Amino acid sequence: MIDLSGKSAVVTGGSRGIGRAIAIRLATQGADVAFSYRGNETAAKETAAAIEALGRRALPVQADVSDPAAADTLVKTALEAFGKIDILVNNAGVTRDDLIMRMSLDDWRTVLETNLFGAFYVTKAVTRPMLKAKGGRIVNITSVSGQAGQTGQANYSSAKAGLIGLTKATARELASRGITCNAVAPGFVLTELTQDLPENLMKQLTEATPLARFGTTQEIAAAVAFLASDEAAFITGQVLGVDGGLVMQ
């Protein structure tokens, strides 16, 4: 039984999709949850209400983590509210897909700055409080695109591959203080982003997945909750694929 009672968590990009499922799952297991959202206040309020309905404290913070000052503010706000941060989940991400020869420099930069730089900024901000507490769990949401590459996603694949390197470096740096850092690599997951894909592409992606289906946001959240728990105390620097067998390494 995963018990996160008395723990406090920060989830970036927690208002929708995988981020929302993670925030709610951590609350279900007993944690208070602060989460960032970029602009969708309605979605943020819905996530906060779902967390509070579980009897946990919710703290929505409007913050674009690609801005280092906003990342610092997110962590400071959570520390002021909860007194500590036991768990950080770097989930915030964007896509700007295009072929390399057509990809604009802005689209390259935007994806790297949110998906990779943002995770670094928030990790950097929680490092000192976690070191003082002599413990903590950091979970980064990477992707099969970061492991295998994806046509039309040079920016996203690069950012998610970079996140794997960041995960391993963070794990090595912080291990002596009882802080673990791992990554979860989702495969194709049913979210608002994927539900509108053309039927033939959905069929193609399903056929490429050995378990022959898309994953759910709850399945990703379950893996994150495990890595954030005491049960995973001896696991660090790992990438856990939750992808139906799509990428086997």
CSV table of C-alpha atoms in Angstrom, one decimal:
chain,number,residue,atom,x,y,z
A,1,MET,CA,0.0,0.0,0.0
A,2,ILE,CA,1.5,3.3,-1.1
A,3,ASP,CA,1.1,5.7,1.8
A,4,LEU,CA,2.0,9.4,1.2
A,5,SER,CA,0.2,10.7,4.4
A,6,GLY,CA,1.9,13.8,5.8
A,7,LYS,CA,3.9,14.3,2.5
A,8,SER,CA,3.7,17.4,0.4
A,9,ALA,CA,4.2,17.4,-3.4
A,10,VAL,CA,4.7,19.9,-6.2
A,11,VAL,CA,3.6,18.9,-9.7
A,12,THR,CA,4.4,21.1,-12.6
A,13,GLY,CA,1.7,21.3,-15.3
A,14,GLY,CA,-0.8,19.8,-13.0
A,15,SER,CA,-4.1,21.2,-14.3
A,16,ARG,CA,-4.8,18.8,-17.2
A,17,GLY,CA,-4.0,15.4,-18.7
A,18,ILE,CA,-1.2,13.4,-17.2
A,19,GLY,CA,-0.3,16.2,-14.7
A,20,ARG,CA,-3.9,16.3,-13.3
A,21,ALA,CA,-4.0,12.5,-12.9
A,22,ILE,CA,-0.6,12.6,-11.1
A,23,ALA,CA,-1.8,15.4,-8.7
A,24,ILE,CA,-5.0,13.6,-7.9
A,25,ARG,CA,-3.3,10.2,-7.4
A,26,LEU,CA,-0.7,11.7,-5.0
A,27,ALA,CA,-3.6,13.3,-3.1
A,28,THR,CA,-5.5,9.9,-3.1
A,29,GLN,CA,-2.4,8.4,-1.4
A,30,GLY,CA,-2.5,11.1,1.2
A,31,ALA,CA,-0.3,14.0,0.0
A,32,ASP,CA,-1.0,17.7,0.0
A,33,VAL,CA,-0.4,19.0,-3.6
A,34,ALA,CA,0.8,22.3,-5.0
A,35,PHE,CA,0.7,22.4,-8.8
A,36,SER,CA,1.6,24.9,-11.5
A,37,TYR,CA,-0.6,25.8,-14.5
A,38,ARG,CA,0.2,28.2,-17.3
A,39,GLY,CA,-3.1,29.8,-18.2
A,40,ASN,CA,-6.2,27.6,-17.9
A,41,GLU,CA,-7.6,28.8,-14.6
A,42,THR,CA,-10.9,26.8,-15.0
A,43,ALA,CA,-8.9,23.5,-15.4
A,44,ALA,CA,-6.7,24.5,-12.4
A,45,LYS,CA,-9.8,25.1,-10.3
A,46,GLU,CA,-11.2,21.7,-11.3
A,47,THR,CA,-8.0,19.9,-10.3
A,48,ALA,CA,-7.9,21.8,-7.0
A,49,ALA,CA,-11.5,20.8,-6.2
A,50,ALA,CA,-10.8,17.2,-7.0
A,51,ILE,CA,-7.8,17.2,-4.6
A,52,GLU,CA,-9.8,19.0,-1.8
A,53,ALA,CA,-12.6,16.5,-2.3
A,54,LEU,CA,-10.1,13.8,-1.1
A,55,GLY,CA,-9.5,15.8,2.1
A,56,ARG,CA,-6.1,17.1,1.0
A,57,ARG,CA,-4.8,20.6,0.6
A,58,ALA,CA,-4.5,21.9,-2.9
A,59,LEU,CA,-2.4,24.9,-4.0
A,60,PRO,CA,-2.8,26.0,-7.7
A,61,VAL,CA,0.0,28.4,-8.7
A,62,GLN,CA,0.0,30.2,-12.0
A,63,ALA,CA,3.5,29.8,-13.3
A,64,ASP,CA,5.3,29.2,-16.6
A,65,VAL,CA,8.3,27.1,-15.5
A,66,SER,CA,10.3,28.1,-18.5
A,67,ASP,CA,10.8,31.3,-16.6
A,68,PRO,CA,13.4,30.7,-13.8
A,69,ALA,CA,11.8,33.4,-11.5
A,70,ALA,CA,8.4,31.7,-11.9
A,71,ALA,CA,9.9,28.3,-11.0
A,72,ASP,CA,11.4,29.8,-7.9
A,73,THR,CA,8.1,31.4,-7.0
A,74,LEU,CA,6.3,28.1,-7.4
A,75,VAL,CA,8.7,26.4,-4.9
A,76,LYS,CA,8.6,29.3,-2.4
A,77,THR,CA,4.8,29.4,-2.5
A,78,ALA,CA,4.6,25.7,-1.8
A,79,LEU,CA,7.2,25.9,1.0
A,80,GLU,CA,5.3,28.7,2.6
A,81,ALA,CA,2.0,26.8,2.5
A,82,PHE,CA,3.2,23.4,3.4
A,83,GLY,CA,6.5,24.0,5.3
A,84,LYS,CA,8.3,21.4,3.2
A,85,ILE,CA,8.4,19.7,-0.2
A,86,ASP,CA,8.8,15.9,-0.1
A,87,ILE,CA,8.0,15.2,-3.7
A,88,LEU,CA,8.6,17.0,-7.0
A,89,VAL,CA,7.1,15.8,-10.2
A,90,ASN,CA,8.4,17.7,-13.3
A,91,ASN,CA,5.6,17.1,-15.7
A,92,ALA,CA,5.1,20.4,-17.5
A,93,GLY,CA,5.5,20.1,-21.2
A,94,VAL,CA,4.6,21.5,-24.6
A,95,THR,CA,4.8,20.2,-28.2
A,96,ARG,CA,5.5,22.2,-31.4
A,97,ASP,CA,5.9,19.4,-34.0
A,98,ASP,CA,7.4,19.9,-37.4
A,99,LEU,CA,10.1,18.3,-39.6
A,100,ILE,CA,13.6,19.6,-38.9
A,101,MET,CA,13.9,21.5,-42.2
A,102,ARG,CA,10.7,23.4,-41.5
A,103,MET,CA,11.0,23.8,-37.7
A,104,SER,CA,11.2,27.4,-36.6
A,105,LEU,CA,13.9,28.4,-34.2
A,106,ASP,CA,11.1,29.7,-31.9
A,107,ASP,CA,9.4,26.2,-31.9
A,108,TRP,CA,12.8,24.6,-31.1
A,109,ARG,CA,13.5,27.0,-28.3
A,110,THR,CA,10.0,26.9,-26.7
A,111,VAL,CA,9.9,23.1,-26.4
A,112,LEU,CA,13.5,22.9,-24.9
A,113,GLU,CA,12.8,25.8,-22.5
A,114,THR,CA,9.6,24.4,-21.1
A,115,ASN,CA,10.3,20.6,-21.1
A,116,LEU,CA,14.0,20.6,-20.2
A,117,PHE,CA,15.0,24.0,-18.9
A,118,GLY,CA,11.8,24.2,-16.8
A,119,ALA,CA,12.5,20.9,-15.1
A,120,PHE,CA,16.1,22.1,-14.3
A,121,TYR,CA,14.8,25.4,-12.8
A,122,VAL,CA,12.3,23.7,-10.5
A,123,THR,CA,14.7,20.9,-9.5
A,124,LYS,CA,17.4,23.6,-8.7
A,125,ALA,CA,14.8,25.4,-6.6
A,126,VAL,CA,13.9,22.4,-4.5
A,127,THR,CA,17.4,21.1,-4.1
A,128,ARG,CA,18.3,23.2,-1.1
A,129,PRO,CA,15.2,22.5,1.0
A,130,MET,CA,15.4,18.8,0.2
A,131,LEU,CA,19.1,18.7,1.1
A,132,LYS,CA,18.2,20.3,4.5
A,133,ALA,CA,15.4,17.8,5.0
A,134,LYS,CA,17.9,15.0,4.1
A,135,GLY,CA,15.3,13.4,1.9
A,136,GLY,CA,13.0,13.7,-1.0
A,137,ARG,CA,11.7,12.2,-4.2
A,138,ILE,CA,12.0,13.8,-7.7
A,139,VAL,CA,10.2,12.2,-10.6
A,140,ASN,CA,10.7,13.5,-14.2
A,141,ILE,CA,8.1,12.8,-16.9
A,142,THR,CA,10.1,11.9,-20.0
A,143,SER,CA,8.7,10.0,-23.0
A,144,VAL,CA,9.3,7.2,-25.5
A,145,SER,CA,10.2,10.0,-27.9
A,146,GLY,CA,13.2,10.7,-25.7
A,147,GLN,CA,14.3,7.1,-25.8
A,148,ALA,CA,13.7,6.2,-29.5
A,149,GLY,CA,13.2,9.6,-31.3
A,150,GLN,CA,10.1,10.5,-33.2
A,151,THR,CA,9.7,11.9,-36.7
A,152,GLY,CA,8.6,15.5,-36.6
A,153,GLN,CA,9.6,15.9,-33.0
A,154,ALA,CA,13.3,16.8,-33.0
A,155,ASN,CA,12.6,19.4,-30.4
A,156,TYR,CA,10.4,17.3,-28.1
A,157,SER,CA,12.7,14.2,-28.5
A,158,SER,CA,15.8,16.2,-27.7
A,159,ALA,CA,14.1,17.8,-24.6
A,160,LYS,CA,12.9,14.4,-23.3
A,161,ALA,CA,16.3,12.7,-24.0
A,162,GLY,CA,17.9,15.6,-22.1
A,163,LEU,CA,15.5,15.0,-19.2
A,164,ILE,CA,16.9,11.4,-18.9
A,165,GLY,CA,20.4,12.8,-18.6
A,166,LEU,CA,19.2,15.4,-16.1
A,167,THR,CA,17.5,12.5,-14.1
A,168,LYS,CA,20.7,10.5,-13.9
A,169,ALA,CA,22.9,13.5,-13.0
A,170,THR,CA,20.5,14.6,-10.3
A,171,ALA,CA,20.3,11.1,-8.9
A,172,ARG,CA,24.1,10.9,-8.5
A,173,GLU,CA,24.4,14.4,-7.0
A,174,LEU,CA,21.7,14.0,-4.4
A,175,ALA,CA,21.9,10.3,-3.4
A,176,SER,CA,24.1,10.9,-0.4
A,177,ARG,CA,21.3,12.9,1.3
A,178,GLY,CA,18.6,10.2,0.7
A,179,ILE,CA,17.1,12.1,-2.2
A,180,THR,CA,16.1,9.9,-5.2
A,181,CYS,CA,15.5,11.0,-8.8
A,182,ASN,CA,13.8,8.8,-11.4
A,183,ALA,CA,11.9,9.2,-14.6
A,184,VAL,CA,8.7,7.8,-16.0
A,185,ALA,CA,8.6,7.4,-19.8
A,186,PRO,CA,5.0,7.2,-21.0
A,187,GLY,CA,4.1,5.6,-24.4
A,188,PHE,CA,1.0,6.6,-26.2
A,189,VAL,CA,-1.6,7.8,-23.7
A,190,LEU,CA,-5.2,8.8,-24.1
A,191,THR,CA,-5.4,12.5,-23.3
A,192,GLU,CA,-7.0,15.6,-24.7
A,193,LEU,CA,-4.0,15.9,-27.0
A,194,THR,CA,-4.3,12.3,-28.5
A,195,GLN,CA,-8.0,11.8,-28.6
A,196,ASP,CA,-8.3,13.8,-31.8
A,197,LEU,CA,-5.7,11.9,-33.8
A,198,PRO,CA,-6.8,10.5,-37.1
A,199,GLU,CA,-8.2,7.0,-36.9
A,200,ASN,CA,-5.6,5.5,-39.1
A,201,LEU,CA,-2.8,7.0,-37.0
A,202,MET,CA,-4.4,5.6,-33.8
A,203,LYS,CA,-4.6,2.2,-35.4
A,204,GLN,CA,-0.9,2.4,-36.5
A,205,LEU,CA,0.2,3.5,-33.0
A,206,THR,CA,-1.8,0.7,-31.3
A,207,GLU,CA,-0.3,-1.9,-33.7
A,208,ALA,CA,3.2,-0.7,-32.8
A,209,THR,CA,2.5,-1.2,-29.1
A,210,PRO,CA,2.9,-4.9,-27.9
A,211,LEU,CA,0.0,-4.6,-25.5
A,212,ALA,CA,-2.1,-3.3,-28.4
A,213,ARG,CA,-3.7,-0.3,-26.8
A,214,PHE,CA,-3.1,3.3,-25.6
A,215,GLY,CA,-2.2,3.8,-21.9
A,216,THR,CA,-4.3,5.8,-19.5
A,217,THR,CA,-3.3,8.8,-17.5
A,218,GLN,CA,-4.1,6.8,-14.3
A,219,GLU,CA,-1.5,4.2,-15.3
A,220,ILE,CA,1.2,6.8,-15.6
A,221,ALA,CA,0.1,8.4,-12.3
A,222,ALA,CA,0.3,5.0,-10.5
A,223,ALA,CA,4.0,4.6,-11.6
A,224,VAL,CA,4.8,8.1,-10.3
A,225,ALA,CA,3.1,7.5,-7.0
A,226,PHE,CA,5.2,4.3,-6.5
A,227,LEU,CA,8.5,6.2,-7.3
A,228,ALA,CA,7.4,9.0,-4.9
A,229,SER,CA,6.8,6.5,-2.1
A,230,ASP,CA,9.0,4.9,0.6
A,231,GLU,CA,8.6,1.6,-1.3
A,232,ALA,CA,10.9,3.0,-3.9
A,233,ALA,CA,13.6,4.2,-1.5
A,234,PHE,CA,16.4,2.1,-3.1
A,235,ILE,CA,15.5,3.1,-6.7
A,236,THR,CA,17.3,6.0,-8.2
A,237,GLY,CA,18.6,7.2,-11.6
A,238,GLN,CA,16.1,4.9,-13.4
A,239,VAL,CA,13.8,5.3,-16.3
A,240,LEU,CA,10.6,3.4,-15.9
A,241,GLY,CA,8.8,2.8,-19.2
A,242,VAL,CA,5.0,2.8,-18.9
A,243,ASP,CA,4.5,2.3,-22.6
A,244,GLY,CA,2.8,-1.1,-23.2
A,245,GLY,CA,6.2,-2.5,-24.3
A,246,LEU,CA,6.7,0.0,-27.1
A,247,VAL,CA,10.3,0.7,-26.3
A,248,MET,CA,12.2,-2.2,-24.9
A,249,GLN,CA,15.8,-1.5,-24.0
